[in-house]
Short mmCIF file of C-alpha atoms and ligand atoms in Angstrom, two decimals:
data_model
loop_
_atom_site.label_atom_id
_atom_site.label_comp_id
_atom_site.label_asym_id
_atom_site.label_seq_id
_atom_site.Cartn_x
_atom_site.Cartn_y
_atom_site.Cartn_z
CA UNK A 1 -12.81 37.53 -10.27
CA UNK A 2 -14.60 34.17 -10.09
CA UNK A 3 -13.06 31.00 -11.64
CA UNK A 4 -14.83 30.85 -14.97
CA UNK A 5 -14.37 27.11 -15.52
CA UNK A 6 -15.81 26.23 -12.23
CA UNK A 7 -18.51 28.54 -12.51
CA UNK A 8 -19.46 26.76 -16.05
CA UNK A 9 -19.00 23.41 -14.30
CA UNK A 10 -21.56 24.49 -11.62
CA UNK A 11 -24.04 25.44 -14.33
CA UNK A 12 -23.66 22.04 -15.86
CA UNK A 13 -24.05 19.88 -12.75
CA UNK A 14 -25.05 22.05 -9.95
CA UNK A 15 -22.71 23.83 -7.49
CA UNK A 16 -22.92 20.82 -4.87
CA UNK A 17 -21.36 18.41 -7.41
CA UNK A 18 -18.34 20.54 -8.20
CA UNK A 19 -15.88 19.61 -5.53
CA UNK A 20 -13.06 22.04 -5.59
CA UNK A 21 -11.82 21.90 -1.83
CA UNK A 22 -8.59 20.05 -1.21
CA UNK A 23 -10.31 17.67 1.49
CA UNK A 24 -13.31 16.91 -0.77
CA UNK A 25 -10.95 16.35 -3.67
CA UNK A 26 -8.40 14.32 -2.10
CA UNK A 27 -9.87 10.66 -2.45
CA UNK A 28 -10.22 11.22 -6.20
CA UNK A 29 -6.62 12.39 -6.53
CA UNK A 30 -4.79 9.14 -5.65
CA UNK A 31 -5.19 5.93 -7.27
CA UNK A 32 -5.62 2.27 -5.47
CA UNK A 33 -1.99 1.49 -5.39
CA UNK A 34 -0.85 4.92 -4.00
CA UNK A 35 1.74 5.04 -6.65
CA UNK A 36 0.00 7.61 -8.70
CA UNK A 37 -1.41 10.97 -7.75
CA UNK A 38 -1.98 14.48 -8.87
CA UNK A 39 -4.02 17.64 -8.08
CA UNK A 40 -7.32 18.08 -9.73
CA UNK A 41 -8.53 21.37 -10.77
CA UNK A 42 -11.99 20.12 -9.56
CA UNK A 43 -13.79 17.01 -9.45
CA UNK A 44 -17.47 17.05 -11.11
CA UNK A 45 -20.03 14.66 -10.51
CA UNK A 46 -22.73 14.82 -13.39
CA UNK A 47 -26.05 12.82 -12.97
CA UNK A 48 -26.56 11.72 -16.61
CA UNK A 49 -25.41 11.78 -20.17
CA UNK A 50 -26.70 15.28 -20.81
CA UNK A 51 -24.81 16.65 -17.84
CA UNK A 52 -21.75 14.83 -18.90
CA UNK A 53 -22.05 16.51 -22.34
CA UNK A 54 -22.27 19.82 -20.58
CA UNK A 55 -19.04 19.35 -18.41
CA UNK A 56 -17.33 18.29 -21.74
CA UNK A 57 -18.46 21.51 -23.21
CA UNK A 58 -17.44 23.74 -20.49
CA UNK A 59 -13.95 21.86 -20.30
CA UNK A 60 -13.34 22.35 -23.93
CA UNK A 61 -14.39 25.98 -23.73
CA UNK A 62 -12.08 26.74 -20.95
CA UNK A 63 -9.09 24.41 -22.32
CA UNK A 64 -9.27 22.13 -19.53
CA UNK A 65 -8.28 18.54 -19.74
CA UNK A 66 -10.77 15.72 -18.42
CA UNK A 67 -9.90 12.45 -16.58
CA UNK A 68 -12.85 10.17 -16.40
CA UNK A 69 -13.11 8.18 -13.07
CA UNK A 70 -15.35 5.30 -12.13
CA UNK A 71 -14.63 3.32 -9.01
CA UNK A 72 -10.92 4.23 -9.09
CA UNK A 73 -9.66 0.71 -8.73
CA UNK A 74 -7.39 0.99 -11.99
CA UNK A 75 -4.01 -0.33 -11.52
CA UNK A 76 -2.24 1.99 -14.35
CA UNK A 77 -2.59 5.47 -13.17
CA UNK A 78 -5.08 6.58 -15.62
CA UNK A 79 -8.00 7.31 -13.31
CA UNK A 80 -6.19 10.00 -11.24
CA UNK A 81 -5.17 13.53 -12.51
CA UNK A 82 -1.72 14.18 -13.46
CA UNK A 83 -1.87 17.74 -12.35
CA UNK A 84 -4.65 20.60 -13.18
CA UNK A 85 -7.25 18.21 -15.16
CA UNK A 86 -10.93 18.12 -14.05
CA UNK A 87 -11.81 14.54 -12.51
CA UNK A 88 -15.11 13.67 -14.02
CA UNK A 89 -16.51 11.13 -11.78
CA UNK A 90 -19.27 8.79 -13.16
CA UNK A 91 -20.22 7.57 -9.62
CA UNK A 92 -23.86 9.19 -9.80
CA UNK A 93 -24.91 7.28 -13.03
CA UNK A 94 -26.52 4.43 -11.06
CA UNK A 95 -29.53 3.43 -12.96
CA UNK A 96 -29.64 -0.36 -13.23
CA UNK A 97 -32.50 -1.65 -15.44
CA UNK A 98 -34.70 -4.94 -14.99
CA UNK A 99 -33.10 -7.98 -16.48
CA UNK A 100 -34.29 -8.49 -20.08
CA UNK A 101 -34.55 -12.37 -19.57
CA UNK A 102 -35.54 -12.96 -23.38
CA UNK A 103 -32.58 -11.06 -24.60
CA UNK A 104 -30.48 -12.17 -21.63
CA UNK A 105 -29.19 -8.40 -21.29
CA UNK A 106 -29.29 -5.81 -18.54
CA UNK A 107 -28.85 -2.23 -19.15
CA UNK A 108 -26.71 -0.30 -16.33
CA UNK A 109 -25.36 3.14 -15.95
CA UNK A 110 -21.58 3.67 -15.95
CA UNK A 111 -21.51 4.14 -12.19
CA UNK A 112 -23.18 0.70 -11.26
CA UNK A 113 -20.82 -1.66 -9.86
CA UNK A 114 -19.88 -4.97 -10.93
CA UNK A 115 -21.24 -6.70 -7.68
CA UNK A 116 -24.54 -4.80 -8.25
CA UNK A 117 -24.58 -6.25 -11.83
CA UNK A 118 -24.02 -9.60 -10.59
CA UNK A 119 -26.68 -9.64 -7.90
CA UNK A 120 -29.39 -8.25 -10.45
CA UNK A 121 -28.42 -10.85 -12.92
CA UNK A 122 -28.45 -13.73 -10.26
CA UNK A 123 -31.90 -12.73 -8.96
CA UNK A 124 -33.10 -13.25 -12.64
CA UNK A 125 -31.50 -16.51 -12.88
CA UNK A 126 -28.50 -15.33 -14.94
CA UNK A 127 -24.99 -14.19 -14.17
CA UNK A 128 -22.46 -11.37 -15.16
CA UNK A 129 -19.88 -13.77 -16.84
CA UNK A 130 -17.20 -11.53 -15.33
CA UNK A 131 -15.80 -11.69 -11.70
CA UNK A 132 -12.63 -9.94 -10.08
CA UNK A 133 -11.40 -9.07 -6.60
CA UNK A 134 -12.60 -5.25 -7.00
CA UNK A 135 -16.21 -6.27 -7.63
CA UNK A 136 -17.70 -4.06 -4.78
CA UNK A 137 -16.04 -0.80 -6.35
CA UNK A 138 -15.26 -1.35 -9.99
CA UNK A 139 -17.93 0.16 -12.13
CA UNK A 140 -19.79 -0.84 -15.45
CA UNK A 141 -17.99 2.17 -17.16
CA UNK A 142 -14.44 1.49 -15.74
CA UNK A 143 -14.67 -2.06 -16.50
CA UNK A 144 -15.82 -1.44 -20.15
CA UNK A 145 -13.07 1.40 -20.41
CA UNK A 146 -10.45 -1.14 -19.41
CA UNK A 147 -11.88 -4.04 -21.08
CA UNK A 148 -11.23 -5.87 -17.73
CA UNK A 149 -10.48 -9.59 -17.49
CA UNK A 150 -10.74 -11.21 -14.15
CA UNK A 151 -10.98 -14.85 -13.31
CA UNK A 152 -13.67 -16.24 -15.54
CA UNK A 153 -12.18 -14.80 -18.81
CA UNK A 154 -10.89 -18.14 -19.85
CA UNK A 155 -14.58 -19.21 -20.06
CA UNK A 156 -16.50 -16.03 -21.28
CA UNK A 157 -13.85 -13.79 -22.46
CA UNK A 158 -13.11 -10.35 -21.24
CA UNK A 159 -15.67 -7.47 -20.75
CA UNK A 160 -15.59 -6.74 -24.50
CA UNK A 161 -17.39 -10.04 -25.01
CA UNK A 162 -20.06 -9.02 -22.46
CA UNK A 163 -21.05 -5.76 -24.15
CA UNK A 164 -24.05 -5.73 -26.56
CA UNK A 165 -23.61 -1.69 -26.67
CA UNK A 166 -22.38 1.27 -24.71
CA UNK A 167 -23.72 4.69 -24.40
CA UNK A 168 -21.32 7.26 -24.52
CA UNK A 169 -20.39 11.08 -24.96
CA UNK A 170 -18.10 12.00 -27.41
CA UNK A 171 -15.49 15.03 -26.87
CA UNK A 172 -17.65 17.19 -28.89
CA UNK A 173 -20.78 16.39 -26.96
CA UNK A 174 -22.44 14.09 -29.20
CA UNK A 175 -24.26 11.37 -27.31
CA UNK A 176 -24.04 8.04 -28.82
CA UNK A 177 -26.79 5.56 -27.89
CA UNK A 178 -27.67 2.64 -30.32
CA UNK A 179 -30.96 0.62 -30.07
CA UNK A 180 -30.40 -2.49 -27.54
CA UNK A 181 -29.92 -5.10 -30.50
CA UNK A 182 -27.69 -7.88 -30.41
CA UNK A 183 -27.45 -7.75 -34.03
CA UNK A 184 -26.90 -4.30 -35.54
CA UNK A 185 -24.11 -3.83 -38.33
CA UNK A 186 -25.31 -0.57 -39.82
CA UNK A 187 -22.20 1.22 -39.97
CA UNK A 188 -18.87 1.17 -37.64
CA UNK A 189 -19.47 -0.45 -34.23
CA UNK A 190 -18.46 2.73 -32.03
CA UNK A 191 -19.10 0.68 -28.94
CA UNK A 192 -16.43 -1.86 -29.97
CA UNK A 193 -13.82 0.98 -30.46
CA UNK A 194 -14.61 2.46 -26.90
CA UNK A 195 -14.06 -0.73 -25.01
CA UNK A 196 -10.41 -0.64 -23.78
CA UNK A 197 -10.13 2.97 -24.73
CA UNK A 198 -9.38 4.06 -21.13
CA UNK A 199 -11.18 6.94 -21.27
CA UNK A 200 -9.02 8.51 -24.09
CA UNK A 201 -11.88 8.42 -26.81
CA UNK A 202 -15.20 9.06 -25.10
CA UNK A 203 -17.02 8.94 -21.72
CA UNK A 204 -19.19 5.80 -21.33
CA UNK A 205 -22.28 6.55 -19.66
CA UNK A 206 -23.99 3.34 -19.78
CA UNK A 207 -23.53 -0.32 -20.98
CA UNK A 208 -26.04 -3.01 -22.13
CA UNK A 209 -24.39 -6.06 -20.61
CA UNK A 210 -24.83 -9.44 -21.99
CA UNK A 211 -25.60 -12.08 -19.34
CA UNK A 212 -24.40 -15.70 -19.28
CA UNK A 213 -26.35 -18.75 -17.65
CA UNK A 214 -26.45 -18.82 -13.85
CA UNK A 215 -24.35 -21.95 -12.76
CA UNK A 216 -25.10 -22.64 -9.17
CA UNK A 217 -23.23 -25.85 -8.68
CA UNK A 218 -19.53 -24.93 -8.06
CA UNK A 219 -16.38 -26.60 -6.89
CA UNK A 220 -12.93 -25.28 -6.46
CA UNK A 221 -9.47 -27.17 -5.95
CA UNK A 222 -6.25 -25.89 -4.90
CA UNK A 223 -3.48 -27.79 -6.29
CA UNK A 224 0.12 -27.48 -4.77
CA UNK A 225 2.83 -28.28 -7.26
CA UNK A 226 6.55 -28.25 -7.54
CA UNK A 227 6.79 -25.88 -10.54
CA UNK A 228 5.24 -23.52 -12.96
CA UNK A 229 5.90 -26.20 -15.84
CA UNK A 230 3.84 -28.36 -13.76
CA UNK A 231 1.08 -26.07 -13.49
CA UNK A 232 1.10 -25.60 -17.17
CA UNK A 233 1.16 -29.22 -17.80
CA UNK A 234 -1.59 -29.84 -15.43
CA UNK A 235 -3.99 -27.20 -17.26
CA UNK A 236 -3.04 -28.81 -20.75
CA UNK A 237 -4.14 -32.37 -19.15
CA UNK A 238 -7.33 -31.27 -17.63
CA UNK A 239 -8.86 -28.48 -19.85
CA UNK A 240 -10.05 -30.92 -22.58
CA UNK A 241 -11.68 -32.87 -20.09
CA UNK A 242 -13.46 -29.97 -18.36
CA UNK A 243 -14.06 -27.88 -21.28
CA UNK A 244 -17.67 -27.40 -20.49
CA UNK A 245 -17.28 -26.59 -16.67
CA UNK A 246 -13.80 -25.12 -16.05
CA UNK A 247 -14.27 -21.42 -15.68
CA UNK A 248 -11.10 -20.26 -13.61
CA UNK A 249 -7.52 -21.49 -13.41
CA UNK A 250 -5.49 -19.02 -11.49
CA UNK A 251 -1.86 -19.32 -9.98
CA UNK A 252 0.11 -18.07 -7.12
CA UNK A 253 3.49 -18.85 -5.46
CA UNK A 254 4.60 -19.65 -2.06
CA UNK A 255 6.13 -16.38 -1.44
CA UNK A 256 2.68 -14.59 -2.13
CA UNK A 257 0.55 -17.13 -0.14
CA UNK A 258 2.88 -16.32 2.80
CA UNK A 259 2.27 -12.44 2.39
CA UNK A 260 -1.50 -13.24 2.40
CA UNK A 261 -1.24 -15.44 5.41
CA UNK A 262 0.58 -12.83 7.32
CA UNK A 263 -1.68 -10.23 6.25
CA UNK A 264 -4.94 -11.89 6.93
CA UNK A 265 -3.63 -13.92 10.17
CA UNK A 266 -4.79 -17.42 8.41
CA UNK A 267 -3.35 -20.73 8.58
CA UNK A 268 -2.12 -22.13 5.50
CA UNK A 269 -4.32 -24.14 3.30
CA UNK A 270 -2.04 -27.12 2.84
CA UNK A 271 -0.10 -29.31 5.20
CA UNK A 272 3.01 -29.48 3.06
CA UNK A 273 4.09 -26.13 1.33
CA UNK A 274 5.11 -26.41 -2.36
CA UNK A 275 6.60 -23.56 -4.69
CA UNK A 276 3.34 -23.21 -6.87
CA UNK A 277 -0.38 -23.38 -6.34
CA UNK A 278 -2.97 -23.60 -8.96
CA UNK A 279 -6.62 -22.62 -8.01
CA UNK A 280 -9.19 -24.20 -10.36
CA UNK A 281 -12.92 -23.75 -10.32
CA UNK A 282 -15.62 -25.46 -12.22
CA UNK A 283 -19.34 -24.41 -12.37
CA UNK A 284 -22.37 -26.22 -13.85
CA UNK A 285 -26.01 -26.92 -13.52
CA UNK A 286 -25.20 -30.23 -12.02
CA UNK A 287 -22.44 -30.99 -9.51
CA UNK A 288 -19.08 -30.82 -11.38
CA UNK A 289 -17.20 -32.39 -8.36
CA UNK A 290 -16.85 -35.96 -9.72
CA UNK A 291 -15.63 -34.86 -13.22
CA UNK A 292 -12.99 -32.27 -11.56
CA UNK A 293 -11.93 -35.12 -9.10
CA UNK A 294 -11.60 -37.66 -11.85
CA UNK A 295 -9.68 -35.30 -14.36
CA UNK A 296 -7.07 -34.47 -11.35
CA UNK A 297 -6.67 -38.19 -10.57
CA UNK A 298 -6.00 -38.95 -14.35
CA UNK A 299 -3.53 -36.06 -14.14
CA UNK A 300 -1.69 -37.57 -11.51
CA UNK A 301 -2.74 -35.18 -8.73
CA UNK A 302 -3.39 -36.81 -5.27
CA UNK A 303 -3.24 -33.96 -2.79
CA UNK A 304 -5.51 -31.16 -3.88
CA UNK A 305 -7.79 -29.38 -1.35
CA UNK A 306 -11.35 -29.61 -2.80
CA UNK A 307 -14.08 -27.20 -1.81
CA UNK A 308 -17.68 -27.79 -2.90
CA UNK A 309 -19.55 -25.17 -0.54
CA UNK A 310 -19.60 -21.73 -0.92
CA UNK A 311 -17.86 -20.76 2.43
CA UNK A 312 -14.85 -23.30 1.82
CA UNK A 313 -14.70 -22.08 -2.00
CA UNK A 314 -14.55 -18.46 -0.67
CA UNK A 315 -11.73 -19.53 1.82
CA UNK A 316 -9.71 -20.99 -0.84
CA UNK A 317 -10.06 -17.94 -3.16
CA UNK A 318 -9.08 -15.48 -0.43
CA UNK A 319 -5.65 -16.98 -0.78
CA UNK A 320 -5.64 -15.90 -4.39
CA UNK A 321 -7.60 -12.75 -4.18
CA UNK A 322 -5.93 -11.46 -1.10
CA UNK A 323 -2.76 -10.91 -2.97
CA UNK A 324 -3.63 -7.50 -4.21
CA UNK A 325 -4.26 -6.42 -0.72
CA UNK A 326 -1.55 -8.04 1.00
CA UNK A 327 1.03 -6.56 -1.45
CA UNK A 328 -0.37 -3.17 -0.91
CA UNK A 329 -0.18 -3.55 2.81
CA UNK A 330 3.75 -4.29 2.39
CA UNK A 331 4.48 -1.24 0.33
CA UNK A 332 3.81 0.72 -2.77
CA UNK A 333 3.98 -1.97 -5.65
CA UNK A 334 5.05 -1.60 -9.18
CA UNK A 335 2.24 -3.57 -10.65
CA UNK A 336 3.09 -5.18 -14.04
CA UNK A 337 0.42 -7.02 -15.70
CA UNK A 338 1.47 -8.91 -18.75
CA UNK A 339 0.36 -11.66 -20.93
CA UNK A 340 2.72 -14.30 -22.34
CA UNK A 341 2.00 -17.48 -24.51
CA UNK A 342 1.06 -20.23 -21.83
CA UNK A 343 3.97 -22.41 -23.18
CA UNK A 344 6.54 -19.54 -22.15
CA UNK A 345 4.91 -18.79 -19.07
CA UNK A 346 7.49 -20.73 -16.65
CA UNK A 347 10.31 -19.36 -18.64
CA UNK A 348 8.89 -15.81 -18.50
CA UNK A 349 8.58 -16.03 -14.68
CA UNK A 350 11.99 -17.35 -14.13
CA UNK A 351 13.65 -14.79 -16.29
CA UNK A 352 11.49 -11.94 -14.84
CA UNK A 353 13.05 -12.63 -11.49
CA UNK A 354 16.44 -12.54 -12.87
CA UNK A 355 15.77 -9.22 -14.56
CA UNK A 356 14.39 -7.61 -11.50
CA UNK A 357 17.47 -8.91 -9.55
CA UNK A 358 19.69 -7.22 -12.25
CA UNK A 359 18.20 -3.81 -12.28
CA UNK A 360 16.96 -3.55 -8.83
CA UNK A 361 19.17 -5.65 -6.34
CA UNK A 362 17.04 -6.41 -3.23
CA UNK A 363 13.74 -5.68 -4.84
CA UNK A 364 10.99 -8.22 -4.00
CA UNK A 365 8.81 -9.75 -6.67
CA UNK A 366 5.52 -11.39 -5.96
CA UNK A 367 4.25 -13.30 -9.26
CA UNK A 368 0.74 -14.64 -9.56
CA UNK A 369 -2.06 -14.50 -11.88
CA UNK A 370 -4.66 -15.97 -14.27
CA UNK A 371 -2.88 -19.22 -15.56
CA UNK A 372 -5.74 -20.09 -17.99
CA UNK A 373 -5.27 -16.68 -19.84
CA UNK A 374 -1.31 -16.71 -19.74
CA UNK A 375 -1.92 -13.37 -17.69
CA UNK A 376 1.12 -12.85 -15.28
CA UNK A 377 0.91 -10.11 -12.44
CA UNK A 378 4.33 -9.30 -11.61
CA UNK A 379 4.24 -7.10 -8.59
CA UNK A 380 7.53 -5.69 -7.43
CA UNK A 381 8.09 -4.00 -3.81
CA UNK A 382 11.10 -2.17 -2.95
CA UNK A 383 11.90 0.23 -5.77
CA UNK A 384 10.90 3.97 -5.54
CA UNK A 385 7.56 4.75 -7.13
CA UNK A 386 9.18 6.88 -9.62
CA UNK A 387 12.03 4.51 -10.47
CA UNK A 388 10.87 2.68 -13.85
CA UNK A 389 13.79 0.40 -14.29
CA UNK A 390 11.87 -2.74 -13.00
CA UNK A 391 8.96 -1.82 -14.98
CA UNK A 392 10.96 -1.32 -18.29
CA UNK A 393 12.99 -4.58 -17.70
CA UNK A 394 9.64 -6.72 -17.19
CA UNK A 395 7.65 -5.16 -20.01
CA UNK A 396 10.75 -5.69 -22.49
CA UNK A 397 10.98 -9.16 -21.48
CA UNK A 398 7.22 -9.94 -21.89
CA UNK A 399 7.57 -8.59 -25.40
CA UNK A 400 10.59 -10.63 -26.02
CA UNK A 401 8.73 -13.69 -24.93
CA UNK A 402 6.11 -12.97 -27.61
CA UNK A 403 3.60 -11.50 -25.16
CA UNK A 404 1.89 -8.14 -24.29
CA UNK A 405 2.77 -5.28 -22.06
CA UNK A 406 -0.97 -5.25 -20.76
CA UNK A 407 -3.23 -8.15 -20.42
CA UNK A 408 -5.98 -6.81 -18.57
CA UNK A 409 -5.17 -3.66 -16.52
CA UNK A 410 -4.58 -1.34 -19.63
CA UNK A 411 -1.82 0.76 -20.78
CA UNK A 412 -2.83 4.00 -18.68
CA UNK A 413 -0.01 6.27 -17.87
CA UNK A 414 2.16 3.66 -16.28
CA UNK A 415 2.92 1.84 -19.52
CA UNK A 416 2.28 4.50 -22.44
CA UNK A 417 6.10 4.90 -22.78
CA UNK A 418 6.49 1.40 -23.77
CA UNK A 419 3.19 0.79 -25.99
CA UNK A 420 5.64 0.31 -29.10
CA UNK A 421 7.09 -2.70 -27.53
CA UNK A 422 3.96 -4.81 -28.60
CA UNK A 423 2.33 -2.51 -31.17
CA UNK A 424 4.28 -1.76 -34.48
CA UNK A 425 4.41 1.90 -35.93
CA UNK A 426 1.57 1.51 -38.46
CA UNK A 427 -0.82 0.32 -35.66
CA UNK A 428 0.32 3.03 -33.45
CA UNK A 429 -0.16 5.64 -36.27
CA UNK A 430 -3.95 4.39 -36.80
CA UNK A 431 -4.47 4.65 -32.98
CA UNK A 432 -3.17 8.23 -33.16
CA UNK A 433 -5.34 9.04 -36.11
CA UNK A 434 -8.56 7.81 -34.42
CA UNK A 435 -7.75 9.71 -31.16
CA UNK A 436 -7.35 12.80 -33.32
CA UNK A 437 -10.66 12.33 -35.18
CA UNK A 438 -12.57 11.72 -32.02
CA UNK A 439 -10.73 14.00 -29.64
CA UNK A 440 -8.98 16.75 -31.88
CA UNK A 441 -8.28 19.08 -28.90
CA UNK A 442 -6.77 16.22 -26.93
CA UNK A 443 -9.27 17.00 -24.06
CA UNK A 444 -9.77 13.25 -22.81
CA UNK A 445 -7.35 11.63 -20.37
CA UNK A 446 -4.10 13.29 -21.95
CA UNK A 447 -0.99 11.19 -20.88
CA UNK A 448 -3.00 7.82 -20.96
CA UNK A 449 -2.22 5.03 -23.61
CA UNK A 450 -0.41 7.41 -26.00
CA UNK A 451 3.17 8.46 -24.96
CA UNK A 452 3.22 12.26 -24.23
CA UNK A 453 6.81 12.31 -24.57
CA UNK A 454 6.84 10.83 -28.10
CA UNK A 455 6.93 13.22 -31.20
P1 FAD B 1 -11.39 3.48 -12.65
O1 FAD B 1 -10.27 3.00 -11.96
O2 FAD B 1 -12.14 4.74 -12.09
O3 FAD B 1 -10.91 3.82 -14.18
C1 FAD B 1 -10.08 3.02 -14.98
C2 FAD B 1 -9.75 3.55 -16.21
O4 FAD B 1 -10.95 3.71 -16.98
C3 FAD B 1 -9.18 5.27 -16.53
O5 FAD B 1 -8.42 5.16 -17.53
C4 FAD B 1 -10.57 5.80 -16.50
O6 FAD B 1 -10.14 7.30 -17.12
C5 FAD B 1 -11.31 5.22 -17.29
N1 FAD B 1 -12.81 5.36 -17.20
C6 FAD B 1 -13.53 4.97 -15.90
N2 FAD B 1 -14.63 5.05 -16.00
C7 FAD B 1 -14.91 5.56 -17.48
C8 FAD B 1 -16.24 5.84 -18.02
N3 FAD B 1 -17.28 5.85 -17.60
N4 FAD B 1 -15.82 6.35 -19.42
C9 FAD B 1 -14.81 6.38 -19.92
N5 FAD B 1 -13.57 6.06 -19.32
C10 FAD B 1 -13.58 5.78 -17.87
N6 FAD B 1 -8.78 -5.73 -13.39
C11 FAD B 1 -8.80 -7.01 -14.04
O7 FAD B 1 -8.92 -6.61 -15.31
N7 FAD B 1 -8.95 -8.12 -13.58
C12 FAD B 1 -8.74 -8.38 -12.39
O8 FAD B 1 -8.73 -9.74 -11.87
C13 FAD B 1 -8.60 -7.39 -11.37
N8 FAD B 1 -8.74 -7.44 -9.91
C14 FAD B 1 -8.71 -6.35 -9.28
C15 FAD B 1 -8.46 -6.57 -7.89
C16 FAD B 1 -8.37 -5.45 -6.96
C17 FAD B 1 -8.25 -5.67 -5.62
C18 FAD B 1 -8.28 -4.15 -7.57
C19 FAD B 1 -8.18 -2.86 -6.60
C20 FAD B 1 -8.23 -3.82 -8.74
C21 FAD B 1 -8.43 -5.20 -9.80
N9 FAD B 1 -8.43 -5.04 -11.15
C22 FAD B 1 -8.68 -5.96 -11.96
C23 FAD B 1 -8.32 -3.56 -11.65
C24 FAD B 1 -9.56 -2.70 -11.84
O9 FAD B 1 -10.69 -3.11 -10.85
C25 FAD B 1 -10.21 -2.80 -13.25
O10 FAD B 1 -9.43 -2.18 -14.13
C26 FAD B 1 -11.50 -2.04 -13.36
O11 FAD B 1 -12.21 -2.15 -14.80
C27 FAD B 1 -11.55 -0.53 -13.04
O12 FAD B 1 -12.76 -0.05 -12.93
P2 FAD B 1 -13.13 1.37 -12.14
O13 FAD B 1 -14.44 1.56 -12.25
O14 FAD B 1 -12.34 1.35 -10.93
O15 FAD B 1 -12.25 2.28 -13.07
C1 MLT B 2 -5.81 -9.74 -9.66
O1 MLT B 2 -5.91 -10.55 -10.40
O2 MLT B 2 -5.67 -9.93 -8.34
C2 MLT B 2 -5.76 -8.40 -10.20
O3 MLT B 2 -5.52 -8.10 -11.49
C3 MLT B 2 -5.23 -7.29 -9.09
C4 MLT B 2 -3.65 -7.00 -9.20
O4 MLT B 2 -3.09 -7.29 -10.04
O5 MLT B 2 -3.29 -6.73 -8.06
ZN1 ZN B 3 -5.86 -10.02 -12.41
#
């Protein structure tokens, strides 16, 4: 007898877009970090929203769970199967509309990458307002599903702020598609509910993206500093001065810089190494360099490396953006993406180091992140992928410092067990009720966000 689910999926999308063989499924079954993997029943590649609805109907009819997948750059294990699910790849939803310059919006299919949205926007004199290291692979659908942050969130907000509306397919096959209006408050905003829902409430098929002005004059400055306390103080000193131009303020430590230098074979960007580096970037229509230089001088900074042409800026950003790749090359990391109030960031980083040494002696922490957002990436090399002790210790500490267990990567399967650290029981109950209302059979991304072991 044939496999009825596979036959139904083939009827929905065409047999050529149902990948059932081991070798064709393989790249969809392991996440970017290599920590999370599972066998998929099949990978399906629909071409449009109607085919997505048909796939969901087939899966529901055969009791199969579905894991939506975009660029598979997610960091919390929720884009790959845990075992036996159908992977629903949105990679073929690649329509990218012309920019509506009057509305400053562009319509993009779920499978369009961030770099493609950026290029389309820039060609029309506008910009995407979001940037991150995975720009060439991360998709519009994945970015919206995770409410991604990135390096410009301090100026433009997270992806949530960029979304004028989403098109999506609900678990029961309903296609949600509101008119492309900035103002539309006729009823609940289902788009808002789906942003950050990590594939657990609906499958996003497209996004109406809100664009920002294109600011072509840019300057970056790498500031070497003695401590994270100095980094926080620097940000407090310059932010009011650069309120209309500062769009990035990231940080990394000397241990991370060394990893990147070793991995890329690059010379150090500074003559005298220091424990902490802050990477600032300003963007404006007019050259923001004099304002940045003056603000740094007034803050007592004499030895920043300033880059005002694009090749030099890219070189400086490589030291920061190269962290993810250099860490992955050194092993399978435990990636903990937390947020803490900026004032407590130095304390959090010091205590995280102590906690990691306590629960996993010999483990190697690499700490970096988005200073302007209080967003700390604690990466830990050494412990087994299945050993959760460092994860738990760092997430508990973030919560104890008045922070969140997930700033920008999402909860996924990696942190589902600890969501109650930062969300009270009443809120968890409301979330579970929404999940049940939209996905009563639990078809969409089971095990992500909601703790599967909770009663
Ligand atoms: P996937 O990884 O495929 O999926 C992520 C989640 O979204 C999963 O839960 C999946 O089920 C769900 N999903 C995907 N598509 C859909 C859809 N169409 N409908 C419903 N659910 C869907 N993240 C940041 O926030 N900031 C950063 O600075 C950043 N930098 C990164 C740098 C590197 C080098 C890498 C590898 C990753 C980085 N990330 C960052 C993480 C990642 O790129 C983002 O989470 C991104 O939004 C994921 O997009 P994706 O298309 O790859 O989604
Ligand atoms: C980053 O800021 O580089 C990313 O969020 C990716 C990571 O945490 O590795
Ligand atoms: Zn990040």
